[in-house]
Amino acid sequence: QLPLALMLSLLMGYIVWLATANRMSLSWQISYGITANEFMVYCQPLINAKSGECDGMELLLRWHNQRQGWIAPDVFIPLAERQNLIAPLTRFVLTKVVAELPNLPQCPSFHIAINVAASHFRDRAIVEDLQNIWWPANPMPKLVVELTERDALPIIDQSVVSQLHEIGVRLAIDDFGTGHSSLAYLKDLQPDVLKIDKIFTAAIGTDAINATVTDMVISLAQRLNISLVAEGVETAEQAHYLRERGVDHLQGYFYARPMPIEDFPQWLEQHQAQ
Ligand code: C2E
Ligand code: CA
Ligand code: CA
Ligand code: CA
C-alpha cells in the first residue's frame, strides 16, 4: 500500500515538475528569441470595402524557434502576457515597422494596426513606448492600437486612453463579441474602430444565431459612429454581405494571407495593377 502511494505521489510530482520546466523553458526561449532574431513581423492588408483599395495593414508576430520550428501566436502570445514579456515583443514590432516605414505608402489615409495587450496599458507604458519609438519617426500613416484581452477584464486607465487619442493614435477593440470584450468597453474606451471577429464572419450564410450577432454589431457600431473592420473574410459571398451592410474595411485570406512586411510593397504593386 505505502510504496504504491509513494510511487504515485512521486509520479505526480515528476509530472508537475516536467510541466513547469517546459513552461519555464518556453518563456526563457521567448526572451532568447528576441535577441537571437527569431521573431518576424508579418502584415496582412486591410481592404477598403468601398474602393477595393488597400489602405492599411495589421501587423502580426511570427516566431521561428530554433528547436521547435514555427510556434503559433495563439501559443506564445498568452504565455508572453503571463510572463511579462509582451511589452518587449510589442517594442520589437514597433521598431521593425518604423524601420520599414520608408517602403510603405506615405499618405495619411494609410493606417497601420498593431496588437497591444491590455497589460501594456498599465503605468502608461504603451504611451511611453509610442512616444519613444513611433513618434520620433514622425510617420505619415496613422497608427491604430488593437486592444486584445485574453484574461480577466482589465481596469483600463482612462487617462491612458485620452493620452493615446491626444497623440493621434486610434483605438480598436479586437475580437469584438467574443470572450471578455464586452459592451462596457464601448463606454470606457470610446473606440474608433471595432473589429468583428472571424467567427462572426464565418457565420455568414451558415449559422443563423452568430449571423444575427454580426448584424447587431454592425448596426451598433454605425449608430455610435464607430468604424468597422471585418476579419477572417474568406469568400466573395462574405465580402459582398459585409460590404452591402456598410462595413468599412475587410481583411482575410480572400484578399491576402499575412506576409513578411518586406514583401508588402511588391504585393501592393500587384494589387493596384489588378
Ligand atoms: P487577431 O489579432 O485576431 O489576428 C487575426 C488572426 O486571424 C491572425 O492569426 C491571422 O493570421 C488570422 N487570419 C487572418 N485572415 C484570416 C482568414 O481569412 N481566415 C482565418 N481562419 N484566419 C485569418 P495569427 O497571426 O495566428 O494571430 C493570432 C492572434 O495572436 C492574433 O489574433 C492576436 O490576438 C495575437 N497576436 C499576433 N501578433 C501579435 C502581436 O504582435 N502582439 C499581440 N499582443 N498579439 C498578437
Ligand atoms: Ca488584431
Ligand atoms: Ca481579431
Ligand atoms: Ca483573434
Tab-separated table of C-alpha atoms and ligand atoms in Angstrom:
chain	number	residue	atom	x	y	z
A	1	GLN	CA	0.000	0.000	0.000
A	2	LEU	CA	2.531	2.553	1.140
A	3	PRO	CA	5.062	2.062	-1.656
A	4	LEU	CA	2.296	2.428	-4.215
A	5	ALA	CA	1.090	5.726	-2.714
A	6	LEU	CA	4.647	6.919	-2.544
A	7	MET	CA	5.265	5.963	-6.135
A	8	LEU	CA	2.074	7.718	-7.241
A	9	SER	CA	2.968	10.923	-5.467
A	10	LEU	CA	6.477	10.803	-6.871
A	11	LEU	CA	4.997	10.329	-10.329
A	12	MET	CA	2.626	13.270	-9.836
A	13	GLY	CA	5.495	15.406	-8.604
A	14	TYR	CA	7.506	14.470	-11.658
A	15	ILE	CA	4.646	15.424	-13.997
A	16	VAL	CA	4.176	18.802	-12.306
A	17	TRP	CA	7.925	19.406	-12.433
A	18	LEU	CA	8.015	18.492	-16.098
A	19	ALA	CA	5.128	20.794	-16.961
A	20	THR	CA	6.678	23.720	-15.078
A	21	ALA	CA	10.090	23.122	-16.589
A	22	ASN	CA	8.563	23.116	-20.061
A	23	ARG	CA	6.716	26.379	-19.460
A	24	MET	CA	9.800	27.990	-17.984
A	25	SER	CA	11.888	26.921	-20.900
A	26	LEU	CA	9.432	28.305	-23.468
A	27	SER	CA	9.304	31.674	-21.738
A	28	TRP	CA	13.093	31.650	-21.476
A	29	GLN	CA	13.164	30.870	-25.166
A	30	ILE	CA	10.969	33.906	-25.889
A	31	SER	CA	13.495	36.263	-24.273
A	32	TYR	CA	16.318	34.437	-26.016
A	33	GLY	CA	14.386	34.505	-29.312
A	34	ILE	CA	14.066	38.304	-29.177
A	35	THR	CA	17.839	38.752	-29.007
A	36	ALA	CA	18.504	35.910	-31.460
A	37	ASN	CA	16.279	37.450	-34.148
A	38	GLU	CA	13.855	34.546	-34.172
A	39	PHE	CA	10.792	36.794	-34.347
A	40	MET	CA	9.449	38.254	-37.565
A	41	VAL	CA	6.863	40.877	-38.312
A	42	TYR	CA	4.221	39.840	-40.814
A	43	CYS	CA	1.462	42.042	-42.122
A	44	GLN	CA	-1.993	41.469	-43.537
A	45	PRO	CA	-3.570	44.058	-45.870
A	46	LEU	CA	-6.793	45.848	-44.946
A	47	ILE	CA	-9.080	46.460	-47.884
A	48	ASN	CA	-11.318	49.497	-48.142
A	49	ALA	CA	-14.726	47.909	-48.746
A	50	LYS	CA	-15.996	50.774	-50.915
A	51	SER	CA	-12.998	51.342	-53.190
A	52	GLY	CA	-11.378	47.895	-53.082
A	53	GLU	CA	-8.041	49.626	-52.450
A	54	CYS	CA	-5.638	48.571	-49.744
A	55	ASP	CA	-5.417	51.419	-47.270
A	56	GLY	CA	-3.994	49.738	-44.230
A	57	MET	CA	-2.349	46.720	-42.674
A	58	GLU	CA	-2.347	44.771	-39.437
A	59	LEU	CA	0.989	43.664	-38.006
A	60	LEU	CA	1.204	40.068	-36.773
A	61	LEU	CA	4.118	38.441	-34.989
A	62	ARG	CA	5.680	35.219	-36.192
A	63	TRP	CA	8.167	33.061	-34.282
A	64	HIS	CA	10.502	30.512	-35.765
A	65	ASN	CA	12.124	28.790	-32.815
A	66	GLN	CA	15.459	27.068	-33.388
A	67	ARG	CA	14.473	23.880	-31.609
A	68	GLN	CA	10.717	23.621	-32.173
A	69	GLY	CA	10.205	25.339	-35.507
A	70	TRP	CA	7.200	27.614	-36.053
A	71	ILE	CA	5.245	28.389	-32.888
A	72	ALA	CA	1.773	29.888	-33.305
A	73	PRO	CA	0.943	33.302	-31.792
A	74	ASP	CA	-2.017	31.693	-30.035
A	75	VAL	CA	0.583	29.668	-28.097
A	76	PHE	CA	3.327	32.184	-27.366
A	77	ILE	CA	1.333	35.439	-27.015
A	78	PRO	CA	-0.723	34.288	-23.978
A	79	LEU	CA	2.472	32.932	-22.448
A	80	ALA	CA	4.356	36.168	-23.100
A	81	GLU	CA	1.482	38.087	-21.482
A	82	ARG	CA	1.687	35.965	-18.351
A	83	GLN	CA	5.485	36.186	-18.152
A	84	ASN	CA	5.643	39.974	-18.631
A	85	LEU	CA	7.358	39.517	-21.973
A	86	ILE	CA	4.631	41.085	-24.085
A	87	ALA	CA	5.940	44.671	-23.855
A	88	PRO	CA	9.398	43.764	-25.270
A	89	LEU	CA	7.659	41.912	-28.118
A	90	THR	CA	5.438	44.924	-28.883
A	91	ARG	CA	8.508	47.182	-28.853
A	92	PHE	CA	10.125	44.786	-31.318
A	93	VAL	CA	7.107	45.082	-33.654
A	94	LEU	CA	7.144	48.898	-33.385
A	95	THR	CA	10.878	49.142	-34.048
A	96	LYS	CA	10.573	46.867	-37.057
A	97	VAL	CA	7.683	48.785	-38.643
A	98	VAL	CA	9.397	52.131	-38.066
A	99	ALA	CA	12.405	50.771	-39.978
A	100	GLU	CA	10.083	49.678	-42.814
A	101	LEU	CA	8.141	52.968	-42.957
A	102	PRO	CA	10.102	54.435	-45.893
A	103	ASN	CA	8.895	51.488	-48.014
A	104	LEU	CA	5.227	51.855	-47.043
A	105	PRO	CA	2.631	54.197	-48.595
A	106	GLN	CA	3.210	57.767	-47.426
A	107	CYS	CA	-0.324	59.070	-47.122
A	108	PRO	CA	-2.498	59.844	-44.143
A	109	SER	CA	-5.227	57.515	-45.372
A	110	PHE	CA	-2.895	54.548	-44.932
A	111	HIS	CA	-3.038	53.121	-41.447
A	112	ILE	CA	-1.018	50.570	-39.531
A	113	ALA	CA	-2.636	48.484	-36.818
A	114	ILE	CA	-0.661	46.818	-34.043
A	115	ASN	CA	-1.933	44.369	-31.444
A	116	VAL	CA	-1.407	45.513	-27.884
A	117	ALA	CA	-2.178	43.504	-24.777
A	118	ALA	CA	-4.305	45.217	-22.140
A	119	SER	CA	-1.497	44.746	-19.589
A	120	HIS	CA	0.667	47.075	-21.673
A	121	PHE	CA	-1.767	49.889	-20.862
A	122	ARG	CA	-0.707	49.752	-17.237
A	123	ASP	CA	1.504	52.597	-15.936
A	124	ARG	CA	1.260	54.467	-19.242
A	125	ALA	CA	3.850	52.001	-20.587
A	126	ILE	CA	2.286	51.930	-24.041
A	127	VAL	CA	2.187	55.732	-24.258
A	128	GLU	CA	5.885	55.937	-23.384
A	129	ASP	CA	6.842	53.254	-25.891
A	130	LEU	CA	4.917	55.022	-28.637
A	131	GLN	CA	6.490	58.350	-27.753
A	132	ASN	CA	9.955	56.784	-27.804
A	133	ILE	CA	9.691	54.552	-30.863
A	134	TRP	CA	6.793	55.588	-33.142
A	135	TRP	CA	6.723	59.311	-32.606
A	136	PRO	CA	10.360	60.237	-33.439
A	137	ALA	CA	9.852	58.598	-36.845
A	138	ASN	CA	7.216	61.285	-37.483
A	139	PRO	CA	5.330	58.861	-39.683
A	140	MET	CA	2.626	59.686	-42.144
A	141	PRO	CA	0.482	56.555	-41.763
A	142	LYS	CA	-1.967	56.617	-38.924
A	143	LEU	CA	-1.437	54.205	-36.065
A	144	VAL	CA	-4.251	52.058	-34.737
A	145	VAL	CA	-3.827	50.187	-31.484
A	146	GLU	CA	-5.859	46.963	-31.423
A	147	LEU	CA	-6.620	46.108	-27.848
A	148	THR	CA	-6.697	42.395	-27.168
A	149	GLU	CA	-7.899	40.912	-23.949
A	150	ARG	CA	-7.476	37.286	-23.036
A	151	ASP	CA	-7.775	37.066	-19.273
A	152	ALA	CA	-9.895	38.978	-16.826
A	153	LEU	CA	-11.498	42.283	-17.684
A	154	PRO	CA	-8.801	44.859	-17.043
A	155	ILE	CA	-9.242	48.171	-15.359
A	156	ILE	CA	-8.131	50.405	-18.174
A	157	ASP	CA	-6.786	53.739	-17.063
A	158	GLN	CA	-8.950	56.434	-18.656
A	159	SER	CA	-6.040	58.877	-18.765
A	160	VAL	CA	-4.042	56.424	-20.895
A	161	VAL	CA	-6.921	56.264	-23.353
A	162	SER	CA	-7.137	60.041	-23.621
A	163	GLN	CA	-3.349	60.381	-23.914
A	164	LEU	CA	-3.380	57.938	-26.825
A	165	HIS	CA	-6.091	59.977	-28.502
A	166	GLU	CA	-4.095	63.155	-27.857
A	167	ILE	CA	-1.042	61.808	-29.666
A	168	GLY	CA	-3.245	60.851	-32.607
A	169	VAL	CA	-3.459	57.115	-32.028
A	170	ARG	CA	-6.763	55.466	-32.887
A	171	LEU	CA	-8.082	52.703	-30.689
A	172	ALA	CA	-9.677	49.479	-31.902
A	173	ILE	CA	-11.367	46.735	-29.908
A	174	ASP	CA	-10.265	43.383	-31.282
A	175	ASP	CA	-12.371	40.211	-31.403
A	176	PHE	CA	-15.474	42.205	-30.572
A	177	GLY	CA	-18.325	39.987	-29.430
A	178	THR	CA	-16.142	37.176	-28.098
A	179	GLY	CA	-14.569	36.294	-24.777
A	180	HIS	CA	-14.128	39.168	-22.433
A	181	SER	CA	-14.598	42.057	-24.809
A	182	SER	CA	-17.881	43.451	-23.649
A	183	LEU	CA	-20.300	46.270	-24.171
A	184	ALA	CA	-18.770	48.045	-21.169
A	185	TYR	CA	-15.628	48.565	-23.265
A	186	LEU	CA	-17.573	50.843	-25.594
A	187	LYS	CA	-18.188	53.327	-22.823
A	188	ASP	CA	-14.771	53.048	-21.146
A	189	LEU	CA	-12.549	53.083	-24.213
A	190	GLN	CA	-14.573	55.125	-26.687
A	191	PRO	CA	-13.009	53.119	-29.506
A	192	ASP	CA	-12.592	54.491	-33.018
A	193	VAL	CA	-12.782	51.018	-34.547
A	194	LEU	CA	-14.489	47.706	-33.807
A	195	LYS	CA	-13.113	44.514	-35.278
A	196	ILE	CA	-15.700	41.876	-36.000
A	197	ASP	CA	-14.196	38.543	-35.014
A	198	LYS	CA	-13.709	35.878	-37.658
A	199	ILE	CA	-16.197	33.511	-36.023
A	200	PHE	CA	-18.917	36.012	-36.909
A	201	THR	CA	-17.656	36.417	-40.464
A	202	ALA	CA	-17.584	32.638	-40.831
A	203	ALA	CA	-21.222	32.516	-39.677
A	204	ILE	CA	-22.466	34.477	-42.693
A	205	GLY	CA	-24.717	32.186	-44.688
A	206	THR	CA	-24.199	29.240	-42.347
A	207	ASP	CA	-25.105	29.973	-38.726
A	208	ALA	CA	-28.270	31.995	-38.053
A	209	ILE	CA	-27.526	32.942	-34.442
A	210	ASN	CA	-23.998	34.193	-34.991
A	211	ALA	CA	-25.045	35.935	-38.204
A	212	THR	CA	-27.654	37.829	-36.155
A	213	VAL	CA	-24.898	38.908	-33.768
A	214	THR	CA	-22.881	40.116	-36.783
A	215	ASP	CA	-25.815	42.261	-37.948
A	216	MET	CA	-26.294	43.676	-34.454
A	217	VAL	CA	-22.610	44.564	-34.042
A	218	ILE	CA	-22.731	46.332	-37.415
A	219	SER	CA	-25.768	48.423	-36.535
A	220	LEU	CA	-24.431	49.148	-33.051
A	221	ALA	CA	-21.149	50.479	-34.471
A	222	GLN	CA	-22.968	52.527	-37.109
A	223	ARG	CA	-25.233	54.161	-34.527
A	224	LEU	CA	-22.221	55.018	-32.370
A	225	ASN	CA	-20.284	56.275	-35.400
A	226	ILE	CA	-17.519	53.706	-34.892
A	227	SER	CA	-15.595	52.423	-37.890
A	228	LEU	CA	-15.862	48.665	-38.608
A	229	VAL	CA	-13.344	46.092	-39.760
A	230	ALA	CA	-14.401	42.519	-40.515
A	231	GLU	CA	-11.662	39.932	-40.157
A	232	GLY	CA	-11.471	36.396	-41.491
A	233	VAL	CA	-13.088	37.213	-44.844
A	234	GLU	CA	-12.502	34.052	-46.874
A	235	THR	CA	-15.209	34.102	-49.559
A	236	ALA	CA	-16.670	36.513	-52.112
A	237	GLU	CA	-20.077	35.895	-50.516
A	238	GLN	CA	-18.858	37.104	-47.116
A	239	ALA	CA	-17.181	40.152	-48.685
A	240	HIS	CA	-20.373	41.018	-50.554
A	241	TYR	CA	-22.569	40.632	-47.463
A	242	LEU	CA	-20.327	42.830	-45.310
A	243	ARG	CA	-19.891	45.496	-47.995
A	244	GLU	CA	-23.664	45.700	-48.537
A	245	ARG	CA	-24.127	46.397	-44.849
A	246	GLY	CA	-21.576	49.216	-44.814
A	247	VAL	CA	-18.613	47.580	-43.090
A	248	ASP	CA	-15.654	49.903	-43.778
A	249	HIS	CA	-12.714	47.520	-44.049
A	250	LEU	CA	-12.334	43.874	-44.972
A	251	GLN	CA	-9.434	41.632	-44.042
A	252	GLY	CA	-8.851	37.951	-44.695
A	253	TYR	CA	-7.455	35.163	-46.845
A	254	PHE	CA	-9.879	36.146	-49.646
A	255	TYR	CA	-7.673	39.205	-50.222
A	256	ALA	CA	-4.294	38.187	-48.835
A	257	ARG	CA	-2.704	35.930	-46.247
A	258	PRO	CA	-0.332	37.515	-43.751
A	259	MET	CA	3.072	38.056	-45.401
A	260	PRO	CA	6.526	39.223	-44.306
A	261	ILE	CA	6.363	43.003	-44.047
A	262	GLU	CA	9.285	43.219	-46.516
A	263	ASP	CA	7.052	41.594	-49.186
A	264	PHE	CA	4.243	44.124	-48.805
A	265	PRO	CA	5.409	46.757	-51.360
A	266	GLN	CA	5.500	44.115	-54.090
A	267	TRP	CA	2.082	42.765	-53.096
A	268	LEU	CA	0.649	46.295	-53.156
A	269	GLU	CA	2.006	46.920	-56.639
A	270	GLN	CA	0.318	43.767	-57.928
A	271	HIS	CA	-2.936	44.572	-56.116
A	272	GLN	CA	-3.030	48.074	-57.598
A	273	ALA	CA	-2.334	46.728	-61.072
A	274	GLN	CA	-5.393	44.472	-60.911
B	1	C2E	P1	-6.011	38.594	-34.170
B	1	C2E	O1	-5.463	39.916	-33.741
B	1	C2E	O2	-7.498	38.412	-34.082
B	1	C2E	O3	-5.458	38.366	-35.631
B	1	C2E	C1	-6.183	37.750	-36.661
B	1	C2E	C2	-5.743	36.316	-36.835
B	1	C2E	O4	-6.534	35.721	-37.862
B	1	C2E	C3	-4.295	36.132	-37.269
B	1	C2E	O5	-3.824	34.928	-36.683
B	1	C2E	C4	-4.437	35.991	-38.790
B	1	C2E	O6	-3.335	35.315	-39.384
B	1	C2E	C5	-5.692	35.191	-38.871
B	1	C2E	N1	-6.412	35.376	-40.145
B	1	C2E	C6	-6.357	36.415	-40.994
B	1	C2E	N2	-7.192	36.243	-42.041
B	1	C2E	C7	-7.826	35.058	-41.840
B	1	C2E	C8	-8.820	34.320	-42.567
B	1	C2E	O7	-9.316	34.719	-43.625
B	1	C2E	N3	-9.237	33.133	-42.031
B	1	C2E	C9	-8.707	32.659	-40.860
B	1	C2E	N4	-9.165	31.481	-40.408
B	1	C2E	N5	-7.781	33.316	-40.142
B	1	C2E	C10	-7.335	34.512	-40.620
B	1	C2E	P2	-2.379	34.831	-36.051
B	1	C2E	O8	-1.430	35.646	-36.855
B	1	C2E	O9	-2.093	33.389	-35.838
B	1	C2E	O10	-2.535	35.560	-34.650
B	1	C2E	C11	-3.359	35.047	-33.647
B	1	C2E	C12	-3.558	36.048	-32.543
B	1	C2E	O11	-2.324	36.281	-31.858
B	1	C2E	C13	-3.977	37.425	-33.049
B	1	C2E	O12	-5.359	37.409	-33.291
B	1	C2E	C14	-3.563	38.310	-31.892
B	1	C2E	O13	-4.535	38.299	-30.883
B	1	C2E	C15	-2.314	37.614	-31.402
B	1	C2E	N6	-1.146	38.332	-31.934
B	1	C2E	C16	-0.496	38.188	-33.117
B	1	C2E	N7	0.534	39.060	-33.217
B	1	C2E	C17	0.519	39.793	-32.062
B	1	C2E	C18	1.331	40.874	-31.543
B	1	C2E	O14	2.277	41.403	-32.169
B	1	C2E	N8	1.005	41.341	-30.282
B	1	C2E	C19	-0.032	40.837	-29.561
B	1	C2E	N9	-0.279	41.350	-28.335
B	1	C2E	N10	-0.817	39.836	-30.030
B	1	C2E	C20	-0.547	39.328	-31.259
B	2	CA	CA	-5.803	42.003	-34.110
B	3	CA	CA	-9.235	39.764	-34.080
B	4	CA	CA	-8.458	36.578	-32.586
